Amino acid sequence: MTSWSNWAGNVTASPDAIEHPGSTDEVVALVRAHPRVKAVGAGHSFTPIAQPEGVQLRLDRMDRVLSADTRTGLVRVQAGISLHDLNRRLTSLGLALPNLGDVDPQSVAGATSTGTHGTGARLFGIAKAVAGIQLVTADGEVLEIGPDHELFDAARVGLGALGIVTEVTLQCVPSFLLHAREEPMALSDVISGLDALVDGNDHFEFYFFPHTDKALTKRNNRVPDGTTRAPLPRWRHALDDELLSNTVYEQVQRLSTRKPSLIPRINALSGSLLGAREYTDVSHEVFISPRRVRFRESEFALPRAAAADAIAEMQRWYARTDQYVSFPVEVRFTAADDIWMSTGYERDNVYIAVHQYHRTDPAEYFAAMQDIFVAHEGRPHWGKMHTLGPDHFRAVYPRFDDFVAVRDRLDPERRFGNAYLRQVLGS
Ligand SMILES: Cc1cc2nc3c(=O)[nH]c(=O)nc-3n(C[C@H](O)[C@H](O)[C@H](O)COP(=O)(O)OP(=O)(O)OC[C@H]3O[C@@H](n4cnc5c(N)ncnc54)[C@H](O)[C@@H]3O)c2cc1C
């Protein structure tokens, strides 16, 4: 009996078989041999977007860097390489991805297929760095999709619906150091100074603690060439990022689950304990943090101008609900892009992400937040929990019907289909 579960443990499956192809030819053979196939990356989506209904393809053997041009920054990789391995390979080549999210176990194909993003008002999600895709379609054809190909804008964030991505070309940038400045602030001060904070830093984000006015701000800025690294001392990394953010945090979450009424006081204490810190390090060392406490997450992109109103509505909900929320809320920003199914399509966004400990049922909390976000034309992250369907997506994605038409053409028999795609695309 084969079985699979995502990272959060809320999506499971028993695929007919699990295959580990080692090349594009092997992927073609598997697609031709089986009526239903689904590729999975690191299983880091909270939605059932990667749930297989036939054979599961794990591209963990397709993890090589195929070519790298350090002059142009174009790097060709096999689609199963993890961001973790890629970041290290790029650093050794003097290159980097221009922006990253919070963690790095995801595969390149998985991260780009769902529109994975970090923060930066003048920057984009990872899929915007895609300069070419090799895609195996339902009839076993191998398409090379570059910027001039008619499928380029559909395929960069393809939701796993168009075919199996076997290779990806990424437009990388010269490697760079970031100066990180983390500092607690009152949430009300963050909101009143938001535009200056967002526009005045290369990468600005903040977390706020429900039931309190406490926030933790993070400003990451590129430093001039020639600046030397000044990474966090190992003891500080071990204390803040391992002990407080993971080991102690797990115990705090367990206590919160047993005694939810303590949560407002625990959140106030957490918000006060987090001290200011500054360091300078290689970009991916600054972007990426370990996340060992399991949680469930829902995240929506809203027009950036809606940030203050949406957060005020969230605060009013926290004040009136009998639910206690122990996890901080994460708030990030990106610039508009041109990818049809990207949350950033033609819109500068604020992203608001809500979390709940994995042993606590998040349904009521996430439903209340979804109502707030939908009222602000929210677009949910494709890999994070929501309950929306095609009517909503048609209203918030101008190219939704074009994407559906491309999928009808490439996969008329829904060989890459699953329940999640039926929910969001309508069939
Ligand atoms: C702890 C944690 C932190 C996270 N932090 C962030 C963050 O900071 N920013 C953010 O935006 N998101 C974040 N996410 C969400 C995550 O980046 C996305 O859900 C991403 O899709 C996961 O990548 P994966 O490799 O695990 O893909 P999976 O979840 O395994 O798959 C995602 C989709 O990609 C498809 N896919 C995978 N490989 C292929 C392929 N070769 N060809 C075609 N389709 C394929 C799958 O079929 C599925 O549809 C986080 C998730 C977790 C659990």
Coordinates of C-alpha atoms and ligand atoms in Angstrom, one line a residue:
M1 CA 0.0 0.0 0.0
T2 CA 1.5 3.3 -1.1
S3 CA 0.6 6.5 0.8
W4 CA 1.5 10.1 0.8
S5 CA 0.8 13.1 3.1
N6 CA 1.6 16.8 2.7
W7 CA 3.9 18.7 5.1
A8 CA 1.0 20.0 7.2
G9 CA -0.6 16.5 7.5
N10 CA -4.0 17.7 6.4
V11 CA -3.9 16.2 2.9
T12 CA -3.3 12.4 2.4
A13 CA -3.6 10.0 -0.6
S14 CA -3.0 6.5 -1.6
P15 CA -1.7 6.7 -5.2
D16 CA -1.9 3.7 -7.5
A17 CA 1.9 3.8 -7.7
I18 CA 4.7 6.2 -6.9
E19 CA 7.2 6.7 -9.7
H20 CA 10.6 8.4 -9.6
P21 CA 11.5 9.3 -13.2
G22 CA 15.1 10.3 -13.9
S23 CA 14.7 12.1 -17.2
T24 CA 12.2 13.8 -19.5
D25 CA 12.0 10.7 -21.6
E26 CA 11.0 8.7 -18.5
V27 CA 8.3 11.2 -17.7
V28 CA 7.0 11.0 -21.3
A29 CA 6.9 7.2 -21.0
L30 CA 5.0 7.4 -17.7
V31 CA 2.5 9.9 -19.0
R32 CA 1.8 7.7 -22.0
A33 CA 1.5 4.6 -19.8
H34 CA -0.9 5.8 -17.2
P35 CA -4.3 7.5 -17.7
R36 CA -4.0 9.7 -14.5
V37 CA -0.7 11.2 -13.3
K38 CA 0.2 14.0 -10.8
A39 CA 3.6 15.4 -10.1
V40 CA 4.4 16.3 -6.5
G41 CA 7.2 18.4 -5.2
A42 CA 8.0 18.7 -1.5
G43 CA 4.3 18.4 -0.5
H44 CA 4.5 21.9 1.0
S45 CA 1.1 23.0 -0.2
F46 CA -1.7 23.2 2.4
T47 CA -4.4 22.8 -0.3
P48 CA -4.9 19.4 -2.0
I49 CA -3.4 20.9 -5.2
A50 CA -0.8 18.1 -5.3
Q51 CA -3.1 15.3 -4.3
P52 CA -2.8 12.4 -6.8
E53 CA -5.8 10.4 -8.1
G54 CA -3.8 7.9 -10.1
V55 CA 0.0 7.6 -10.3
Q56 CA 2.2 10.0 -8.3
L57 CA 5.3 11.3 -10.0
R58 CA 8.1 12.4 -7.6
L59 CA 10.8 14.2 -9.5
D60 CA 13.4 13.9 -6.7
R61 CA 15.9 12.2 -9.1
M62 CA 15.5 15.1 -11.5
D63 CA 17.5 17.5 -9.3
R64 CA 20.4 18.6 -11.4
V65 CA 21.6 22.0 -12.6
L66 CA 21.9 21.4 -16.4
S67 CA 23.6 24.6 -17.4
A68 CA 24.5 28.0 -16.0
D69 CA 25.6 31.1 -17.9
T70 CA 27.2 33.4 -15.3
R71 CA 27.3 36.3 -17.8
T72 CA 23.5 36.4 -18.6
G73 CA 22.4 34.8 -15.3
L74 CA 20.3 32.2 -17.2
V75 CA 20.4 28.8 -15.3
R76 CA 18.7 25.7 -16.6
V77 CA 17.6 23.1 -13.9
Q78 CA 15.7 19.9 -13.7
A79 CA 12.3 20.7 -12.3
G80 CA 12.6 18.5 -9.2
I81 CA 15.6 20.4 -7.7
S82 CA 14.8 21.9 -4.3
L83 CA 15.2 25.6 -3.6
H84 CA 17.5 24.6 -0.8
D85 CA 19.9 22.8 -3.2
L86 CA 19.5 25.4 -5.9
N87 CA 20.4 28.3 -3.6
R88 CA 23.6 26.7 -2.7
R89 CA 24.5 25.8 -6.3
L90 CA 23.7 29.4 -7.3
T91 CA 25.9 30.9 -4.5
S92 CA 28.8 28.8 -5.7
L93 CA 28.3 30.2 -9.2
G94 CA 28.1 33.8 -7.9
L95 CA 24.4 33.9 -8.7
A96 CA 21.1 34.1 -6.7
L97 CA 17.3 34.2 -7.2
P98 CA 16.2 37.8 -6.9
N99 CA 13.6 37.0 -4.2
L100 CA 12.5 34.1 -2.1
G101 CA 9.8 33.1 0.4
D102 CA 10.4 32.0 4.0
V103 CA 11.5 28.3 3.5
D104 CA 13.4 26.4 0.9
P105 CA 12.4 22.7 0.8
Q106 CA 10.0 23.3 -2.1
S107 CA 10.9 22.0 -5.6
V108 CA 11.4 24.6 -8.3
A109 CA 8.3 23.3 -10.2
G110 CA 6.1 23.1 -7.1
A111 CA 7.1 26.6 -6.0
T112 CA 6.5 28.3 -9.4
S113 CA 3.3 26.3 -10.2
T114 CA 1.5 27.8 -7.2
G115 CA 2.9 31.3 -7.3
T116 CA 5.2 31.1 -4.3
H117 CA 6.5 34.6 -3.3
G118 CA 8.4 36.5 -0.7
T119 CA 8.2 40.2 0.0
G120 CA 9.4 43.4 -1.8
A121 CA 7.3 46.2 -3.2
R122 CA 9.4 46.4 -6.3
L123 CA 9.9 42.7 -6.6
F124 CA 7.9 39.6 -7.7
G125 CA 7.1 36.0 -6.9
I126 CA 9.6 33.3 -7.9
A127 CA 7.7 32.4 -11.2
K128 CA 8.6 35.8 -12.6
A129 CA 12.2 34.6 -12.7
V130 CA 11.2 31.8 -15.0
A131 CA 12.6 32.3 -18.5
G132 CA 11.7 29.0 -20.0
I133 CA 9.8 25.8 -19.2
Q134 CA 9.9 22.3 -20.6
L135 CA 6.5 20.8 -20.3
V136 CA 5.3 17.2 -21.0
T137 CA 1.7 17.4 -22.1
A138 CA -1.1 14.9 -21.8
D139 CA -0.4 13.2 -25.1
G140 CA 3.3 12.9 -24.3
E141 CA 4.5 15.8 -26.4
V142 CA 7.5 17.8 -25.0
L143 CA 7.0 21.6 -25.4
E144 CA 9.8 24.1 -25.0
I145 CA 8.0 27.3 -23.7
G146 CA 10.1 30.4 -23.8
P147 CA 9.1 34.1 -23.5
D148 CA 7.9 34.2 -27.1
H149 CA 5.7 31.1 -26.9
E150 CA 1.9 31.6 -26.7
L151 CA 1.8 29.5 -23.6
F152 CA 4.4 31.4 -21.6
D153 CA 2.0 33.5 -19.5
A154 CA -0.2 30.5 -18.8
A155 CA 2.5 28.0 -18.0
R156 CA 4.7 29.9 -15.5
V157 CA 2.0 29.5 -12.8
G158 CA 0.3 26.4 -14.2
L159 CA -1.2 24.9 -11.0
G160 CA 0.0 21.5 -12.2
A161 CA -3.0 21.5 -14.5
L162 CA -1.2 21.9 -17.9
G163 CA 1.3 19.0 -17.8
I164 CA 4.5 17.8 -16.1
V165 CA 7.2 20.4 -15.9
T166 CA 10.5 18.7 -16.5
E167 CA 13.0 21.5 -16.9
V168 CA 13.0 25.2 -16.0
T169 CA 15.3 28.1 -17.1
L170 CA 15.6 30.8 -14.4
Q171 CA 16.8 34.3 -14.9
C172 CA 19.1 34.8 -11.9
V173 CA 21.0 37.8 -10.7
P174 CA 24.5 38.3 -9.3
S175 CA 24.6 37.0 -5.7
F176 CA 24.1 39.7 -3.1
L177 CA 24.2 40.3 0.6
L178 CA 21.3 41.6 2.6
H179 CA 21.4 43.7 5.7
A180 CA 18.6 42.4 8.0
R181 CA 17.0 44.6 10.6
E182 CA 14.4 43.1 12.8
E183 CA 12.6 45.2 15.3
P184 CA 9.4 45.1 17.4
M185 CA 7.0 47.9 16.9
A186 CA 3.4 48.7 17.9
L187 CA 1.0 47.5 15.1
S188 CA -0.6 50.9 15.1
D189 CA 2.7 52.6 14.3
V190 CA 3.4 50.1 11.5
I191 CA 0.1 50.8 9.9
S192 CA 0.4 54.6 10.2
G193 CA 3.9 54.5 8.6
L194 CA 3.2 51.6 6.2
D195 CA 3.9 53.2 2.8
A196 CA 7.2 54.6 4.0
L197 CA 8.2 51.2 5.4
V198 CA 7.1 49.3 2.3
D199 CA 8.6 51.6 -0.2
G200 CA 11.7 52.5 1.8
N201 CA 13.1 49.0 2.0
D202 CA 13.9 46.4 -0.6
H203 CA 12.1 43.7 1.3
F204 CA 9.7 44.8 4.1
E205 CA 7.4 42.5 6.0
F206 CA 5.8 42.3 9.5
Y207 CA 4.1 39.9 11.8
F208 CA 1.4 40.9 14.2
F209 CA 0.1 39.1 17.2
P210 CA -3.7 38.6 17.4
H211 CA -5.4 40.0 20.5
T212 CA -2.5 42.5 21.0
D213 CA -1.0 45.7 19.4
K214 CA 2.4 44.1 19.0
A215 CA 4.2 43.5 15.7
L216 CA 7.7 42.4 14.6
T217 CA 9.0 44.2 11.6
K218 CA 11.7 42.8 9.2
R219 CA 13.6 45.1 6.8
N220 CA 16.0 43.5 4.4
N221 CA 18.1 45.7 2.2
R222 CA 20.8 45.1 -0.3
V223 CA 24.2 46.4 0.7
P224 CA 26.9 47.9 -1.6
D225 CA 29.3 45.6 -3.3
G226 CA 32.4 45.0 -1.1
T227 CA 30.4 44.9 2.2
T228 CA 31.6 42.0 4.3
R229 CA 29.2 39.4 5.8
A230 CA 28.3 39.9 9.5
P231 CA 26.0 36.9 10.0
L232 CA 24.2 36.2 13.2
P233 CA 26.4 34.6 15.8
R234 CA 25.6 30.8 16.0
W235 CA 24.4 31.1 19.6
R236 CA 21.9 33.8 18.6
H237 CA 20.7 31.8 15.6
A238 CA 20.3 28.8 17.9
L239 CA 18.5 30.8 20.6
D240 CA 16.1 32.9 18.4
D241 CA 15.5 30.7 15.3
E242 CA 15.8 27.2 16.8
L243 CA 14.9 27.4 20.5
L244 CA 12.4 30.3 20.7
S245 CA 10.9 30.1 17.2
N246 CA 10.7 26.3 17.1
T247 CA 11.4 24.3 20.3
V248 CA 9.9 26.6 22.9
Y249 CA 7.2 27.7 20.4
E250 CA 6.0 24.1 20.0
Q251 CA 5.6 23.8 23.8
V252 CA 3.8 27.2 23.8
Q253 CA 1.4 26.0 21.1
R254 CA 0.7 22.8 23.0
L255 CA -0.1 24.8 26.1
S256 CA -2.3 27.2 24.1
T257 CA -4.2 24.2 22.7
R258 CA -4.9 23.0 26.3
K259 CA -5.7 26.4 27.7
P260 CA -6.8 28.7 24.9
S261 CA -7.8 31.5 27.3
L262 CA -4.1 32.0 28.0
I263 CA -3.4 32.9 24.3
P264 CA -3.8 36.7 24.6
R265 CA -1.3 36.9 27.4
I266 CA 1.1 34.4 25.7
N267 CA 0.9 36.5 22.5
A268 CA 1.6 39.7 24.4
L269 CA 4.6 38.0 26.0
S270 CA 5.8 36.6 22.7
G271 CA 5.5 40.0 21.1
S272 CA 7.6 41.5 24.0
L273 CA 10.2 38.8 24.1
L274 CA 11.3 39.2 20.5
G275 CA 14.2 41.6 20.6
A276 CA 15.7 43.7 17.9
R277 CA 18.6 42.3 15.9
E278 CA 20.7 43.2 12.9
Y279 CA 23.0 41.1 10.7
T280 CA 24.3 41.0 7.1
D281 CA 24.4 37.7 5.2
V282 CA 24.1 36.0 1.8
S283 CA 20.5 36.6 0.5
H284 CA 19.1 33.1 0.9
E285 CA 20.5 32.9 4.5
V286 CA 18.5 36.0 5.3
F287 CA 15.3 35.0 3.5
I288 CA 15.0 31.4 4.8
S289 CA 14.2 30.4 8.3
P290 CA 13.6 26.9 9.8
R291 CA 9.9 26.1 10.4
R292 CA 9.5 23.0 12.5
V293 CA 6.3 23.7 14.3
R294 CA 3.5 22.3 12.1
F295 CA 0.7 24.6 11.2
R296 CA -2.1 25.2 8.7
E297 CA -2.1 28.4 6.7
S298 CA -4.4 30.5 4.5
E299 CA -3.0 33.5 2.6
F300 CA -4.6 36.0 0.3
A301 CA -3.2 38.7 -1.9
L302 CA -5.2 41.9 -1.7
P303 CA -4.7 45.2 -3.6
R304 CA -2.0 46.9 -1.6
A305 CA -4.2 49.9 -0.8
A306 CA -6.5 47.6 1.2
A307 CA -3.9 46.7 3.8
A308 CA -4.9 49.0 6.6
D309 CA -8.7 48.4 6.2
A310 CA -8.3 44.6 6.0
I311 CA -6.1 44.5 9.1
A312 CA -8.5 46.8 11.0
E313 CA -11.3 44.4 10.1
M314 CA -9.2 41.5 11.3
Q315 CA -8.5 43.2 14.6
R316 CA -12.2 43.8 15.1
W317 CA -12.9 40.1 14.5
Y318 CA -10.2 39.1 17.0
A319 CA -11.8 41.4 19.6
R320 CA -15.3 40.0 19.2
T321 CA -14.7 36.3 18.6
D322 CA -14.5 33.6 21.2
Q323 CA -11.8 32.0 19.2
Y324 CA -8.2 32.5 20.3
V325 CA -5.5 32.7 17.7
S326 CA -2.0 31.8 18.9
F327 CA -0.1 32.2 15.6
P328 CA 1.1 35.6 14.4
V329 CA -0.2 37.0 11.1
E330 CA 2.4 37.5 8.4
V331 CA 2.1 40.6 6.1
R332 CA 4.1 40.9 2.8
F333 CA 4.1 43.0 -0.4
T334 CA 4.9 42.4 -4.1
A335 CA 4.8 44.3 -7.4
A336 CA 2.4 43.6 -10.2
D337 CA 3.4 40.9 -12.8
D338 CA 2.1 39.6 -16.1
I339 CA 1.5 35.9 -15.3
W340 CA -2.2 35.0 -15.9
M341 CA -2.8 32.9 -12.7
S342 CA -0.2 34.7 -10.5
T343 CA -1.8 36.3 -7.4
G344 CA 0.3 39.3 -8.6
Y345 CA -1.3 39.6 -12.1
E346 CA -1.4 43.3 -13.0
R347 CA -1.7 44.3 -9.3
D348 CA 0.5 45.6 -6.6
N349 CA -0.4 43.4 -3.6
V350 CA -0.3 43.1 0.1
Y351 CA -0.3 39.4 1.2
I352 CA -1.9 38.6 4.5
A353 CA -1.3 35.1 5.9
V354 CA -3.1 33.6 8.8
H355 CA -2.0 30.4 10.6
Q356 CA -3.3 28.0 13.1
Y357 CA -1.4 25.3 15.0
H358 CA -1.9 21.9 13.3
R359 CA -3.7 20.4 16.3
T360 CA -6.3 23.2 16.3
D361 CA -9.2 23.2 13.8
P362 CA -8.7 26.3 11.7
A363 CA -12.0 26.2 9.8
E364 CA -14.0 28.9 11.6
Y365 CA -11.0 31.3 11.8
F366 CA -10.0 30.9 8.2
A367 CA -13.6 31.2 7.0
A368 CA -14.0 34.5 8.8
M369 CA -10.7 35.8 7.4
Q370 CA -11.6 34.6 3.9
D371 CA -14.8 36.7 4.1
I372 CA -12.7 39.8 4.9
F373 CA -10.2 39.1 2.2
V374 CA -12.8 38.3 -0.5
A375 CA -14.6 41.6 0.2
H376 CA -11.2 43.2 -0.8
E377 CA -11.0 41.3 -4.1
G378 CA -8.6 38.8 -2.4
R379 CA -6.8 36.2 -4.5
P380 CA -5.9 33.1 -2.4
H381 CA -2.4 31.6 -2.7
W382 CA -3.0 28.4 -4.8
G383 CA -1.1 26.4 -2.2
K384 CA -2.8 27.8 0.9
M385 CA -6.2 26.9 2.4
H386 CA -9.4 28.5 1.0
T387 CA -12.8 27.3 -0.2
L388 CA -13.3 29.3 -3.3
G389 CA -14.4 28.2 -6.8
P390 CA -14.5 29.4 -10.4
D391 CA -17.0 32.2 -10.0
H392 CA -14.7 34.0 -7.6
F393 CA -11.6 33.4 -9.7
R394 CA -13.3 34.5 -12.9
A395 CA -14.1 37.8 -11.1
V396 CA -10.6 38.4 -9.8
Y397 CA -8.4 37.0 -12.6
P398 CA -9.0 38.8 -15.9
R399 CA -7.4 35.9 -17.9
F400 CA -9.1 33.1 -16.0
D401 CA -11.2 31.9 -19.0
D402 CA -8.1 32.0 -21.2
F403 CA -6.3 29.8 -18.7
V404 CA -9.2 27.4 -18.7
A405 CA -9.2 27.3 -22.5
V406 CA -5.5 26.5 -22.6
R407 CA -6.0 23.7 -20.1
D408 CA -9.0 22.4 -22.2
R409 CA -6.7 22.2 -25.2
L410 CA -3.7 20.7 -23.4
D411 CA -5.5 18.3 -21.1
P412 CA -9.0 17.6 -22.4
E413 CA -9.3 14.3 -20.6
R414 CA -8.1 15.8 -17.3
R415 CA -5.2 13.4 -17.0
F416 CA -3.5 15.8 -14.6
G417 CA -6.8 16.6 -12.8
N418 CA -7.7 16.2 -9.2
A419 CA -10.5 17.4 -6.8
Y420 CA -8.7 20.7 -6.1
L421 CA -8.5 21.6 -9.7
R422 CA -12.2 20.7 -10.2
Q423 CA -12.9 23.0 -7.2
V424 CA -11.0 26.0 -8.6
L425 CA -11.3 25.6 -12.3
G426 CA -14.8 24.0 -12.4
S427 CA -13.9 20.7 -14.1
Ligands
LIG1 C1 6.4 25.8 6.1 C2 5.9 26.4 4.8 C3 6.3 27.7 4.5 C4 5.9 28.2 3.2 N1 6.3 29.5 3.0 C5 5.9 30.1 1.8 C6 6.3 31.4 1.5 O1 7.1 32.1 2.2 N2 5.7 32.0 0.3 C7 4.8 31.3 -0.4 O2 4.4 31.9 -1.4 N3 4.5 30.1 -0.2 C8 5.0 29.4 0.9 N4 4.6 28.1 1.2 C9 3.8 27.4 0.2 C10 4.6 26.7 -0.8 O3 5.7 27.4 -1.2 C11 3.8 26.2 -2.0 O4 2.6 25.6 -1.6 C12 4.6 25.4 -3.0 O5 3.8 25.1 -4.1 C13 5.2 24.1 -2.4 O6 6.1 23.6 -3.3 P1 6.2 22.0 -3.4 O7 7.5 21.7 -4.1 O8 6.1 21.4 -2.0 O9 5.0 21.7 -4.3 P2 3.8 20.7 -4.0 O10 3.0 21.2 -2.9 O11 4.2 19.3 -3.9 O12 2.9 20.9 -5.4 C14 2.3 22.1 -5.7 C15 1.8 22.1 -7.1 O13 2.8 22.0 -8.0 C16 2.6 20.9 -8.9 N5 3.9 20.4 -9.3 C17 4.9 20.0 -8.6 N6 5.9 19.5 -9.3 C18 5.5 19.6 -10.6 C19 6.0 19.3 -11.9 N7 7.2 18.8 -12.0 N8 5.2 19.6 -13.0 C20 4.0 20.1 -12.9 N9 3.4 20.4 -11.7 C21 4.2 20.2 -10.6 C22 1.8 19.9 -8.0 O14 1.1 19.0 -8.8 C23 0.9 20.9 -7.3 O15 -0.1 21.2 -8.2 C24 5.0 27.5 2.4 C25 4.6 26.2 2.7 C26 5.0 25.7 3.9 C27 4.6 24.3 4.3

